[in-house]
Coordinates of C-alpha atoms in Angstrom, one line a residue:
Chain A
M1 CA -92.1 191.3 108.4
F2 CA -93.1 189.1 105.5
R3 CA -90.2 189.8 103.1
S4 CA -87.9 188.5 105.8
F5 CA -89.0 184.9 105.4
P6 CA -88.9 184.4 101.6
Y7 CA -90.0 181.4 99.5
D8 CA -87.0 179.4 98.2
D9 CA -86.1 179.6 94.6
P10 CA -86.8 176.1 93.3
F11 CA -83.8 176.2 90.9
K12 CA -81.4 176.9 93.7
A13 CA -80.4 175.1 96.9
P14 CA -82.6 175.8 99.9
C15 CA -81.9 179.2 101.5
D16 CA -79.8 179.6 104.6
H17 CA -82.6 180.6 106.9
W18 CA -83.8 176.9 107.0
S19 CA -80.4 175.5 107.8
T20 CA -80.1 176.9 111.3
L21 CA -83.6 175.9 112.5
Y22 CA -84.5 173.0 114.8
Q23 CA -87.6 171.0 113.8
F24 CA -89.9 169.9 116.6
F25 CA -91.4 166.4 116.5
L26 CA -94.4 164.8 118.4
P27 CA -94.9 161.1 119.0
E28 CA -96.3 158.9 116.2
D29 CA -95.9 161.6 113.6
I30 CA -92.9 161.9 111.2
R31 CA -93.8 165.5 110.2
P32 CA -92.3 168.4 112.1
H33 CA -94.8 170.5 114.0
G34 CA -92.6 173.4 115.1
L35 CA -89.6 175.4 113.9
M36 CA -87.2 176.7 116.7
L37 CA -84.3 179.0 116.7
P38 CA -81.0 177.7 118.2
E39 CA -81.0 180.4 120.9
I40 CA -84.4 179.3 122.1
I41 CA -83.2 175.7 122.2
K42 CA -80.3 176.8 124.4
K43 CA -82.5 178.9 126.8
M44 CA -85.4 176.5 127.1
P45 CA -85.4 174.7 130.5
W46 CA -86.1 171.3 128.9
T47 CA -87.5 168.6 131.2
S48 CA -86.8 164.9 130.7
D49 CA -89.9 164.6 128.4
F50 CA -88.0 166.4 125.7
H51 CA -84.9 165.2 123.7
V52 CA -82.8 167.6 121.8
D53 CA -80.7 166.1 119.0
H54 CA -78.2 168.8 118.0
A55 CA -76.7 166.7 115.1
A56 CA -80.1 166.3 113.5
R57 CA -81.3 169.7 114.6
A58 CA -84.4 168.2 116.0
V59 CA -86.3 168.2 119.3
Y60 CA -88.5 165.2 120.1
L61 CA -91.3 165.1 122.7
R62 CA -91.2 161.6 124.2
P63 CA -93.3 161.9 127.4
E64 CA -91.9 159.9 130.4
D65 CA -95.4 159.1 131.5
T66 CA -96.2 156.1 129.2
T67 CA -99.3 155.0 131.0
S68 CA -101.6 157.9 130.0
D69 CA -102.8 158.5 126.5
L70 CA -100.8 160.8 124.3
S71 CA -103.2 163.7 124.6
T72 CA -102.7 163.7 128.4
S73 CA -99.0 162.9 128.6
C74 CA -98.0 165.4 125.9
S75 CA -100.2 168.2 127.3
N76 CA -98.8 167.5 130.8
A77 CA -95.2 167.6 129.4
F78 CA -95.9 171.1 128.0
S79 CA -97.6 172.2 131.2
K80 CA -94.5 171.2 133.3
L81 CA -92.2 173.0 130.9
T82 CA -94.4 176.1 131.0
Q83 CA -94.2 176.2 134.8
R84 CA -90.4 175.9 134.7
S85 CA -90.2 178.8 132.1
I86 CA -92.5 180.9 134.3
D87 CA -90.3 180.2 137.4
Q88 CA -87.1 180.9 135.6
D89 CA -88.5 184.0 133.9
N90 CA -86.0 183.8 131.0
F91 CA -88.4 184.5 128.1
A92 CA -89.9 188.0 127.5
V93 CA -92.9 186.6 125.7
I94 CA -93.9 184.5 128.8
H95 CA -93.4 187.4 131.2
K96 CA -94.1 185.3 134.3
T97 CA -97.7 184.6 133.5
H98 CA -99.9 181.8 132.4
S99 CA -102.0 182.2 129.3
E100 CA -104.8 180.4 127.4
L101 CA -104.5 176.8 126.1
Y102 CA -103.9 176.4 122.4
P103 CA -104.1 173.1 120.4
I104 CA -101.3 171.7 118.3
V105 CA -102.7 172.2 114.8
G106 CA -102.6 169.3 112.4
Y107 CA -101.7 166.6 115.1
K108 CA -104.0 163.6 115.3
H109 CA -104.1 163.7 119.1
R110 CA -105.6 166.7 121.1
V111 CA -102.5 168.2 122.7
S112 CA -102.5 171.7 124.2
F113 CA -99.8 174.1 125.2
E114 CA -100.0 177.6 126.6
R115 CA -100.4 180.4 124.0
Y116 CA -97.1 182.2 124.9
F117 CA -95.1 179.2 123.8
D118 CA -96.4 179.5 120.3
N119 CA -93.6 181.5 118.7
L120 CA -90.9 180.0 120.9
F121 CA -91.7 176.6 119.4
G122 CA -92.7 178.0 116.0
F123 CA -96.0 176.1 116.2
V124 CA -98.9 177.0 113.8
S125 CA -101.3 179.3 115.6
R126 CA -104.9 180.0 114.6
G127 CA -106.8 183.2 114.9
A128 CA -110.3 184.3 113.8
H129 CA -111.0 187.9 112.6
L130 CA -114.4 189.5 111.9
T131 CA -114.7 192.6 109.8
V132 CA -118.0 194.5 110.5
Y133 CA -119.1 197.0 107.9
S134 CA -122.2 199.0 106.9
S135 CA -123.4 200.4 103.5
T136 CA -124.1 204.0 104.1
Q137 CA -125.1 206.8 101.7
D138 CA -121.5 207.9 101.8
G139 CA -120.3 204.4 100.7
M140 CA -119.1 201.4 102.7
K141 CA -117.8 202.1 106.2
I142 CA -115.9 199.7 108.5
W143 CA -115.9 199.5 112.3
V144 CA -112.3 199.9 113.3
P145 CA -111.2 199.7 117.0
R146 CA -108.0 201.2 118.5
R147 CA -106.2 198.9 120.9
S148 CA -105.6 200.0 124.5
A149 CA -102.3 201.6 125.4
H150 CA -101.6 199.0 128.2
L151 CA -101.7 196.0 125.9
F152 CA -98.5 193.9 125.7
T153 CA -98.7 193.5 121.9
Y154 CA -99.3 196.3 119.4
P155 CA -100.6 199.0 122.0
N156 CA -102.5 201.9 120.4
C157 CA -102.7 200.2 117.0
L158 CA -105.8 200.0 114.8
D159 CA -107.3 196.5 114.6
T160 CA -109.9 194.2 112.9
T161 CA -113.4 194.9 114.4
V162 CA -113.3 191.6 116.3
A163 CA -110.3 189.3 116.6
G164 CA -109.0 186.5 118.8
G165 CA -106.9 183.4 119.0
V166 CA -108.7 180.1 118.6
A167 CA -108.4 178.3 121.9
A168 CA -108.1 174.6 122.4
G169 CA -111.4 172.8 121.9
E170 CA -113.0 175.8 120.2
G171 CA -113.9 176.3 116.5
P172 CA -113.1 179.6 114.7
F173 CA -116.7 180.6 114.5
E174 CA -117.3 180.0 118.2
C175 CA -114.2 182.2 118.8
I176 CA -115.8 185.0 116.8
V177 CA -119.1 184.7 118.6
R178 CA -117.3 184.9 122.0
E179 CA -115.0 187.8 121.0
A180 CA -117.8 189.8 119.3
D181 CA -119.5 190.2 122.6
E182 CA -116.3 190.7 124.6
E183 CA -114.7 193.2 122.3
A184 CA -117.5 195.0 120.3
S185 CA -120.8 194.4 122.4
L186 CA -122.4 192.6 119.5
A187 CA -125.3 190.4 120.4
E188 CA -124.7 186.6 120.0
E189 CA -128.0 186.0 118.1
L190 CA -127.1 188.7 115.5
V191 CA -123.6 187.5 115.1
R192 CA -124.7 183.8 114.7
K193 CA -127.3 184.7 112.1
E194 CA -125.6 187.3 109.9
T195 CA -121.8 186.4 110.0
K196 CA -120.4 184.9 106.9
A197 CA -117.3 182.7 106.7
C198 CA -115.1 184.0 103.9
G199 CA -111.9 181.9 103.9
S200 CA -108.6 182.1 105.6
I201 CA -105.3 183.8 105.2
T202 CA -101.9 182.2 106.0
Y203 CA -98.5 183.7 106.4
V204 CA -95.1 183.1 107.9
G205 CA -93.5 186.0 109.5
L206 CA -90.8 186.8 112.0
T207 CA -91.9 188.5 115.3
N208 CA -91.0 192.2 115.3
P209 CA -90.9 195.1 117.7
G210 CA -94.8 195.3 117.8
D211 CA -94.8 192.0 119.5
S212 CA -92.8 193.3 122.5
G213 CA -91.3 189.8 123.2
E214 CA -88.4 187.9 121.7
Q215 CA -87.6 189.1 118.2
S216 CA -87.3 187.1 114.9
L217 CA -89.2 184.1 116.2
I218 CA -90.9 182.2 113.4
S219 CA -94.6 182.8 113.4
S220 CA -96.8 180.6 111.2
D221 CA -100.4 181.7 111.4
V222 CA -103.8 180.7 110.0
V223 CA -106.4 183.5 110.3
Y224 CA -110.0 182.5 109.6
V225 CA -111.8 185.6 108.1
Y226 CA -115.4 186.5 108.6
D227 CA -117.6 189.3 107.3
L228 CA -120.6 190.9 109.0
E229 CA -122.7 193.5 107.3
L230 CA -124.8 195.6 109.7
P231 CA -127.7 197.9 109.0
E232 CA -126.5 201.5 109.6
G233 CA -128.2 201.9 113.1
I234 CA -126.3 199.1 114.9
I235 CA -123.0 200.2 116.4
C236 CA -119.9 198.6 117.8
R237 CA -118.7 199.8 121.2
Q238 CA -116.0 198.6 123.6
N239 CA -117.0 196.1 126.3
D240 CA -113.6 195.4 127.9
D241 CA -110.4 197.3 128.5
E242 CA -108.6 195.8 125.5
V243 CA -110.3 198.3 123.2
K244 CA -109.8 202.1 123.6
E245 CA -112.4 203.3 121.1
F246 CA -114.4 202.3 118.0
N247 CA -114.7 204.4 114.9
L248 CA -116.8 203.9 111.8
M249 CA -114.2 204.6 109.1
S250 CA -114.6 205.3 105.4
I251 CA -112.5 203.2 103.0
E252 CA -110.3 206.2 102.5
E253 CA -109.6 206.5 106.2
V254 CA -108.8 202.8 106.5
K255 CA -106.4 203.1 103.5
K256 CA -104.7 206.0 105.2
G257 CA -104.3 204.0 108.4
L258 CA -102.8 201.1 106.5
G259 CA -100.4 203.4 104.6
A260 CA -99.3 205.0 107.9
G261 CA -98.6 201.6 109.5
E262 CA -101.2 202.2 112.2
F263 CA -102.8 198.7 112.0
K264 CA -101.6 195.6 113.9
T265 CA -99.6 193.7 111.3
N266 CA -101.9 190.7 110.7
S267 CA -105.0 192.9 111.0
A268 CA -103.6 194.9 108.1
L269 CA -103.5 191.7 106.1
V270 CA -107.1 190.9 107.0
M271 CA -108.1 194.3 105.8
I272 CA -106.2 193.9 102.5
D273 CA -107.9 190.5 102.0
F274 CA -111.3 192.2 102.7
F275 CA -110.5 194.9 100.2
I276 CA -109.7 192.3 97.5
R277 CA -112.8 190.2 98.2
H278 CA -115.0 193.3 98.0
G279 CA -113.5 194.7 94.8
I280 CA -112.0 197.7 96.5
I281 CA -108.5 196.7 95.4
K282 CA -108.8 195.7 91.7
S283 CA -106.3 193.8 89.6
E284 CA -106.4 196.6 87.0
E285 CA -105.1 199.1 89.5
E286 CA -102.7 197.0 91.6
K287 CA -99.8 195.5 89.7
D288 CA -98.8 193.1 92.6
Y289 CA -102.4 191.8 92.9
T290 CA -101.6 188.1 92.2
E291 CA -98.4 188.2 94.3
I292 CA -100.4 189.8 97.2
M293 CA -103.1 187.0 96.9
A294 CA -100.4 184.3 97.0
R295 CA -98.6 185.8 100.0
L296 CA -101.9 186.1 101.9
H297 CA -102.4 182.4 101.4
R298 CA -98.9 181.0 101.8
K299 CA -98.5 177.2 102.0
L300 CA -97.2 176.9 105.6
P301 CA -94.0 174.8 106.2
L302 CA -95.9 172.8 108.9
P303 CA -98.9 170.6 108.7
T304 CA -102.4 172.1 109.2
A305 CA -104.3 168.9 109.1
A306 CA -103.8 165.5 110.7
G307 CA -101.8 163.4 108.3
Chain B
M1 CA -103.5 167.4 88.3
F2 CA -102.3 169.6 91.2
R3 CA -100.6 167.0 93.3
S4 CA -98.4 166.2 90.4
F5 CA -96.4 169.4 90.8
P6 CA -95.7 169.6 94.5
Y7 CA -94.0 172.3 96.5
D8 CA -90.5 171.5 97.5
D9 CA -89.7 170.5 101.1
P10 CA -87.5 173.4 102.4
F11 CA -85.4 171.1 104.4
K12 CA -84.4 169.0 101.4
A13 CA -82.7 169.7 98.1
P14 CA -85.0 170.9 95.3
C15 CA -87.1 168.1 93.9
D16 CA -86.2 166.3 90.6
H17 CA -89.0 167.8 88.6
W18 CA -87.2 171.2 88.5
S19 CA -83.9 169.7 87.3
T20 CA -85.1 168.7 83.8
L21 CA -86.8 171.9 82.9
Y22 CA -85.5 174.6 80.6
Q23 CA -86.0 178.2 81.7
F24 CA -87.1 180.8 79.1
F25 CA -85.6 184.3 79.2
L26 CA -86.6 187.6 77.6
P27 CA -84.2 190.5 76.8
E28 CA -83.4 192.9 79.6
D29 CA -84.9 190.7 82.3
I30 CA -82.9 188.2 84.4
R31 CA -86.0 186.4 85.7
P32 CA -87.3 183.4 83.8
H33 CA -90.7 183.8 82.1
G34 CA -91.3 180.3 81.0
L35 CA -90.7 176.6 82.0
M36 CA -90.2 174.2 79.1
L37 CA -89.9 170.4 78.9
P38 CA -86.8 168.9 77.1
E39 CA -89.0 167.2 74.5
I40 CA -90.6 170.5 73.5
I41 CA -87.2 172.1 73.2
K42 CA -86.3 169.3 70.8
K43 CA -89.5 169.6 68.7
M44 CA -89.7 173.4 68.5
P45 CA -88.8 174.7 65.1
W46 CA -86.6 177.4 66.5
T47 CA -85.7 180.4 64.4
S48 CA -82.5 182.4 64.6
D49 CA -84.2 184.8 67.1
F50 CA -84.0 182.1 69.8
H51 CA -80.9 180.6 71.4
V52 CA -81.0 177.3 73.2
D53 CA -78.2 176.7 75.8
H54 CA -78.4 173.0 76.8
A55 CA -75.7 173.3 79.4
A56 CA -77.5 176.0 81.2
R57 CA -80.9 174.5 80.4
A58 CA -82.0 177.9 79.2
V59 CA -83.6 179.4 76.1
Y60 CA -83.0 183.1 75.3
L61 CA -85.1 185.3 73.0
R62 CA -82.6 187.7 71.3
P63 CA -84.5 189.1 68.3
E64 CA -82.3 189.5 65.2
D65 CA -84.2 192.7 64.4
T66 CA -82.4 195.2 66.6
T67 CA -83.9 198.4 65.0
S68 CA -87.4 198.0 66.3
D69 CA -88.4 198.4 69.9
L70 CA -88.5 195.2 72.0
S71 CA -92.3 194.9 72.0
T72 CA -92.3 194.7 68.3
S73 CA -89.2 192.6 67.7
C74 CA -90.1 190.0 70.3
S75 CA -93.7 189.8 69.2
N76 CA -92.6 189.4 65.6
A77 CA -90.2 186.6 66.7
F78 CA -93.0 184.7 68.3
S79 CA -95.2 185.3 65.3
K80 CA -92.6 183.8 62.9
L81 CA -92.1 180.8 65.2
T82 CA -95.9 180.3 65.4
Q83 CA -96.1 180.2 61.6
R84 CA -93.3 177.6 61.4
S85 CA -95.1 175.5 64.0
I86 CA -98.4 175.7 62.1
D87 CA -96.6 174.8 58.8
Q88 CA -94.8 171.8 60.3
D89 CA -97.8 170.7 62.3
N90 CA -95.8 168.9 65.0
F91 CA -97.7 170.1 68.1
A92 CA -101.1 168.7 68.9
V93 CA -102.0 171.9 70.9
I94 CA -101.5 174.1 67.9
H95 CA -103.4 171.8 65.5
K96 CA -102.6 173.9 62.4
T97 CA -104.6 176.9 63.5
H98 CA -103.9 180.5 64.6
S99 CA -105.3 181.6 67.9
E100 CA -105.8 184.8 70.0
L101 CA -102.9 187.0 71.2
Y102 CA -101.9 186.7 74.8
P103 CA -99.4 189.0 76.6
I104 CA -96.3 187.8 78.4
V105 CA -97.3 188.4 82.1
G106 CA -94.9 190.3 84.3
Y107 CA -92.6 191.5 81.5
K108 CA -92.0 195.3 81.3
H109 CA -92.5 195.4 77.6
R110 CA -95.8 194.5 75.8
V111 CA -94.9 191.3 74.1
S112 CA -97.6 189.0 72.7
F113 CA -97.6 185.4 71.6
E114 CA -100.4 183.1 70.3
R115 CA -102.5 181.4 73.0
Y116 CA -101.7 177.9 71.9
F117 CA -98.0 178.5 72.7
D118 CA -98.9 179.0 76.3
N119 CA -98.2 175.6 77.8
L120 CA -95.5 174.7 75.3
F121 CA -93.4 177.5 76.7
G122 CA -94.9 177.2 80.2
F123 CA -95.8 180.9 80.3
V124 CA -98.1 182.3 82.9
S125 CA -101.6 182.6 81.4
R126 CA -104.5 184.7 82.8
G127 CA -108.2 183.9 82.8
A128 CA -111.3 185.6 84.2
H129 CA -114.2 183.6 85.6
L130 CA -117.6 185.0 86.6
T131 CA -120.0 183.0 88.9
V132 CA -123.6 184.1 88.5
Y133 CA -126.0 183.2 91.3
S134 CA -129.4 184.0 92.7
S135 CA -130.9 183.8 96.1
T136 CA -134.1 181.8 95.7
Q137 CA -136.7 180.6 98.3
D138 CA -135.0 177.2 98.0
G139 CA -131.6 178.7 98.8
M140 CA -128.7 179.9 96.7
K141 CA -128.6 178.6 93.1
I142 CA -125.8 178.9 90.5
W143 CA -126.0 179.2 86.7
V144 CA -123.9 176.4 85.4
P145 CA -123.3 175.8 81.7
R146 CA -122.4 172.5 80.0
R147 CA -119.7 172.9 77.3
S148 CA -120.4 171.8 73.8
A149 CA -119.4 168.4 72.6
H150 CA -117.2 169.8 69.7
L151 CA -114.8 171.8 71.9
F152 CA -111.1 170.9 71.7
T153 CA -110.7 171.2 75.5
Y154 CA -113.0 169.6 78.1
P155 CA -115.9 168.8 75.8
N156 CA -119.3 168.2 77.6
C157 CA -117.9 169.3 80.9
L158 CA -119.6 171.6 83.4
D159 CA -118.1 175.1 83.6
T160 CA -118.1 178.5 85.4
T161 CA -121.1 180.6 84.3
V162 CA -118.8 182.9 82.2
A163 CA -115.1 182.3 81.6
G164 CA -112.4 183.3 79.2
G165 CA -108.7 183.9 78.6
V166 CA -107.5 187.5 79.2
A167 CA -106.3 188.6 75.8
A168 CA -103.4 191.0 75.0
G169 CA -104.3 194.6 75.8
E170 CA -107.4 193.6 77.7
G171 CA -108.1 193.8 81.5
P172 CA -109.7 190.9 83.3
F173 CA -112.9 192.9 83.9
E174 CA -113.3 193.8 80.2
C175 CA -112.8 190.1 79.4
I176 CA -115.7 189.3 81.7
V177 CA -118.0 192.0 80.1
R178 CA -117.1 190.6 76.6
E179 CA -117.6 186.9 77.5
A180 CA -120.8 187.5 79.6
D181 CA -122.5 188.7 76.4
E182 CA -120.9 186.0 74.2
E183 CA -121.5 183.0 76.5
A184 CA -124.5 183.8 78.7
S185 CA -126.4 186.6 76.9
L186 CA -126.0 188.9 79.9
A187 CA -126.4 192.6 79.1
E188 CA -123.3 194.8 79.3
E189 CA -124.9 197.4 81.5
L190 CA -126.0 194.9 84.0
V191 CA -122.6 193.2 84.2
R192 CA -120.7 196.4 84.5
K193 CA -123.0 197.7 87.3
E194 CA -123.4 194.5 89.4
T195 CA -120.3 192.4 89.0
K196 CA -117.9 192.3 92.0
A197 CA -114.2 191.5 91.8
C198 CA -113.4 189.0 94.5
G199 CA -109.8 188.1 94.1
S200 CA -107.7 185.6 92.1
I201 CA -106.7 182.0 92.3
T202 CA -103.3 180.7 91.1
Y203 CA -102.1 177.2 90.6
V204 CA -99.5 175.2 88.7
G205 CA -100.7 172.0 87.1
L206 CA -99.6 169.6 84.4
T207 CA -101.8 169.4 81.3
N208 CA -104.0 166.3 81.4
P209 CA -106.3 164.3 79.1
G210 CA -109.0 166.9 79.3
D211 CA -106.7 169.3 77.5
S212 CA -106.6 167.0 74.3
G213 CA -103.1 168.3 73.5
E214 CA -99.6 167.5 74.6
Q215 CA -99.7 166.0 78.1
S216 CA -97.7 167.0 81.3
L217 CA -96.9 170.5 80.0
I218 CA -96.5 173.0 82.9
S219 CA -99.4 175.3 83.2
S220 CA -99.1 178.2 85.6
D221 CA -102.3 180.1 85.7
V222 CA -103.9 183.2 87.3
V223 CA -107.7 183.2 87.3
Y224 CA -109.4 186.4 88.3
V225 CA -112.7 185.6 90.0
Y226 CA -115.8 187.7 89.9
D227 CA -119.3 187.3 91.4
L228 CA -122.6 188.5 90.0
E229 CA -125.8 188.1 92.1
L230 CA -128.9 188.3 89.9
P231 CA -132.6 188.8 90.9
E232 CA -134.4 185.5 90.3
G233 CA -136.1 186.6 87.1
I234 CA -133.0 187.2 84.9
I235 CA -131.7 184.1 83.2
C236 CA -128.5 183.0 81.5
R237 CA -128.8 181.4 78.1
Q238 CA -126.3 180.3 75.4
N239 CA -125.4 182.9 72.8
D240 CA -122.7 181.0 70.8
D241 CA -122.0 177.4 70.1
E242 CA -119.4 176.9 72.9
V243 CA -122.2 176.3 75.4
K244 CA -124.6 173.4 75.0
E245 CA -127.1 174.4 77.8
F246 CA -127.4 176.4 81.0
N247 CA -128.9 175.1 84.2
L248 CA -129.8 176.9 87.5
M249 CA -128.3 174.4 89.9
S250 CA -128.7 174.1 93.7
I251 CA -125.6 173.9 95.8
E252 CA -126.2 170.2 96.3
E253 CA -126.3 169.6 92.5
V254 CA -123.1 171.6 92.0
K255 CA -121.4 169.6 94.8
K256 CA -122.5 166.3 93.1
G257 CA -121.1 167.6 89.8
L258 CA -117.8 168.4 91.5
G259 CA -117.7 165.0 93.2
A260 CA -118.3 163.2 89.9
G261 CA -115.5 165.1 88.2
E262 CA -117.9 166.7 85.7
F263 CA -116.4 170.2 85.9
K264 CA -113.6 171.5 83.7
T265 CA -110.6 171.3 86.1
N266 CA -109.9 175.0 86.8
S267 CA -113.6 175.8 86.9
A268 CA -113.9 173.3 89.7
L269 CA -111.3 175.3 91.6
V270 CA -113.2 178.5 91.0
M271 CA -116.4 176.9 92.4
I272 CA -114.5 175.7 95.5
D273 CA -113.1 179.2 96.0
F274 CA -116.7 180.5 95.6
F275 CA -117.9 178.0 98.2
I276 CA -115.3 179.1 100.7
R277 CA -115.9 182.8 100.1
H278 CA -119.6 182.3 100.7
G279 CA -119.4 180.2 103.8
I280 CA -120.7 177.0 102.0
I281 CA -117.5 175.2 102.8
K282 CA -116.6 175.9 106.5
S283 CA -113.4 175.3 108.3
E284 CA -115.2 173.4 111.0
E285 CA -116.4 170.8 108.5
E286 CA -113.4 170.6 106.1
K287 CA -110.1 169.4 107.7
D288 CA -108.0 170.5 104.7
Y289 CA -109.5 174.0 104.6
T290 CA -106.2 175.9 105.1
E291 CA -104.3 173.6 102.7
I292 CA -107.0 174.1 100.1
M293 CA -106.8 177.9 100.5
A294 CA -103.0 177.8 100.1
R295 CA -103.2 175.5 97.0
L296 CA -105.8 177.8 95.4
H297 CA -103.4 180.7 95.8
R298 CA -100.0 179.2 95.0
K299 CA -97.0 181.4 94.6
L300 CA -96.2 180.9 91.0
P301 CA -92.6 180.0 90.1
L302 CA -92.6 182.8 87.5
P303 CA -93.1 186.6 87.8
T304 CA -96.6 188.0 87.6
A305 CA -95.5 191.7 87.8
A306 CA -92.9 193.7 86.0
G307 CA -89.8 193.6 88.2

């Protein structure tokens, strides 16, 4: 997934993969906020709020409604486009349903779009992952859930203890508190008090078979990572139907799961980052240590902060 | 320092800063291992082991001695060049002295050069930094040394508790164990038992006035970061003349020192990484959080692992 979108060699011309992409622009910002494939440009049921410039390989959102503020008019433009996409049912990722609202990351106005548009537009998306672990007399153990068989993305895969997309108007930590109850039955008070923010990982990948939707869409993600160490007695158990079961796994068992490709792709990255931060993967034993650290914290090709 | 060597925009041609550089090549490896400025190419007292190709903007090490193995012949070629540079005294960074031996990172043969050649050739250098902290009733406190006034680089600056360059034939952790005794009087047994490897940071910068040597040389560094939490009673104190004094600083005091530019440049980065890993800098409060994480873990333009 990650090798398929390489960094350019600074001594050579930019690689071909950039030359076919369309950049997506928002009002009052000269920086692109999305990266779209030509076939998506063709299939998207554009409304009159959007202007596609094929010569410039650019899409501009210029809301027809000029009386509302930009937050409202841009969000409404996305909302109309979503409804058209649902009605026409021409994108597998949308599969005729509405989803949560996500914010456009790095834009100075609060504009939201529906989650399933994410990779179609190549917007930056944000997730929050919490790794819950305990120190036992047999060494460190990690609470690892198995995803339910009915899920649209990565069914039956192993996952981070708690994980979710950061919704519009929500901070990463609030996302963790919410999901920790929903997914792992962890009490809010405990999570608020003991959870530690430990950084973020960033990567650019192309969507792959595990995503079940359109393939090879550009996915630029920020994942905020959190740790929670629990005393041995407290357990994680499923609270909704997204999780099939929880297991308290040894480091060796987790490594085996990673090696067998059993983890959801980005959850595998979160686990590798956890292993590096906790000294389980050491520079003396892993020759690609520095390269792994750089790839886990890629500079995204799109803004992540208001310019 | 770090803004002065930006990433290229993938939608544009490579930036000018790459076009003037000379790439440095080693035998049996098609990947460049160094990035040299034209004025250094001109001033370097090249021996017949080195071949400068101005048209290709490349320097090739092709040792005249073809009977020894490449480790020996390449290391000897650097050794001869170092002696000439010392004799001619035309580089401020070398200032007529010999230094430690550093390895060429990411090369399949063990080749070493003297530390002061590092930035002249634009090789990747490796350091190891240990942050020592205690949980006190007034919150977390960090042991921060002030560098001696007589040091060649960054005199009088604040620094990481323990830090050093990783020498040839040494691992990052062994470097920490050695320097923890030399710089902070920390017992080997304690350091070996309690120190935790927590990742690495990578950056590309241009040397600046704090370096006291040639300016604007390209410095690509890997810094392996370690944490050591001590019970309140154990203290750090200077053991050699590189440290002027140690202070157990509160987080607020460290932040003040960072804001005032009192820290050695890369030690400031290590502190910021520590603050992020320990939830002291939070994504909710720092709008450039993701950008900072990416810049602290830059993909270096040179190999860090044998290809």
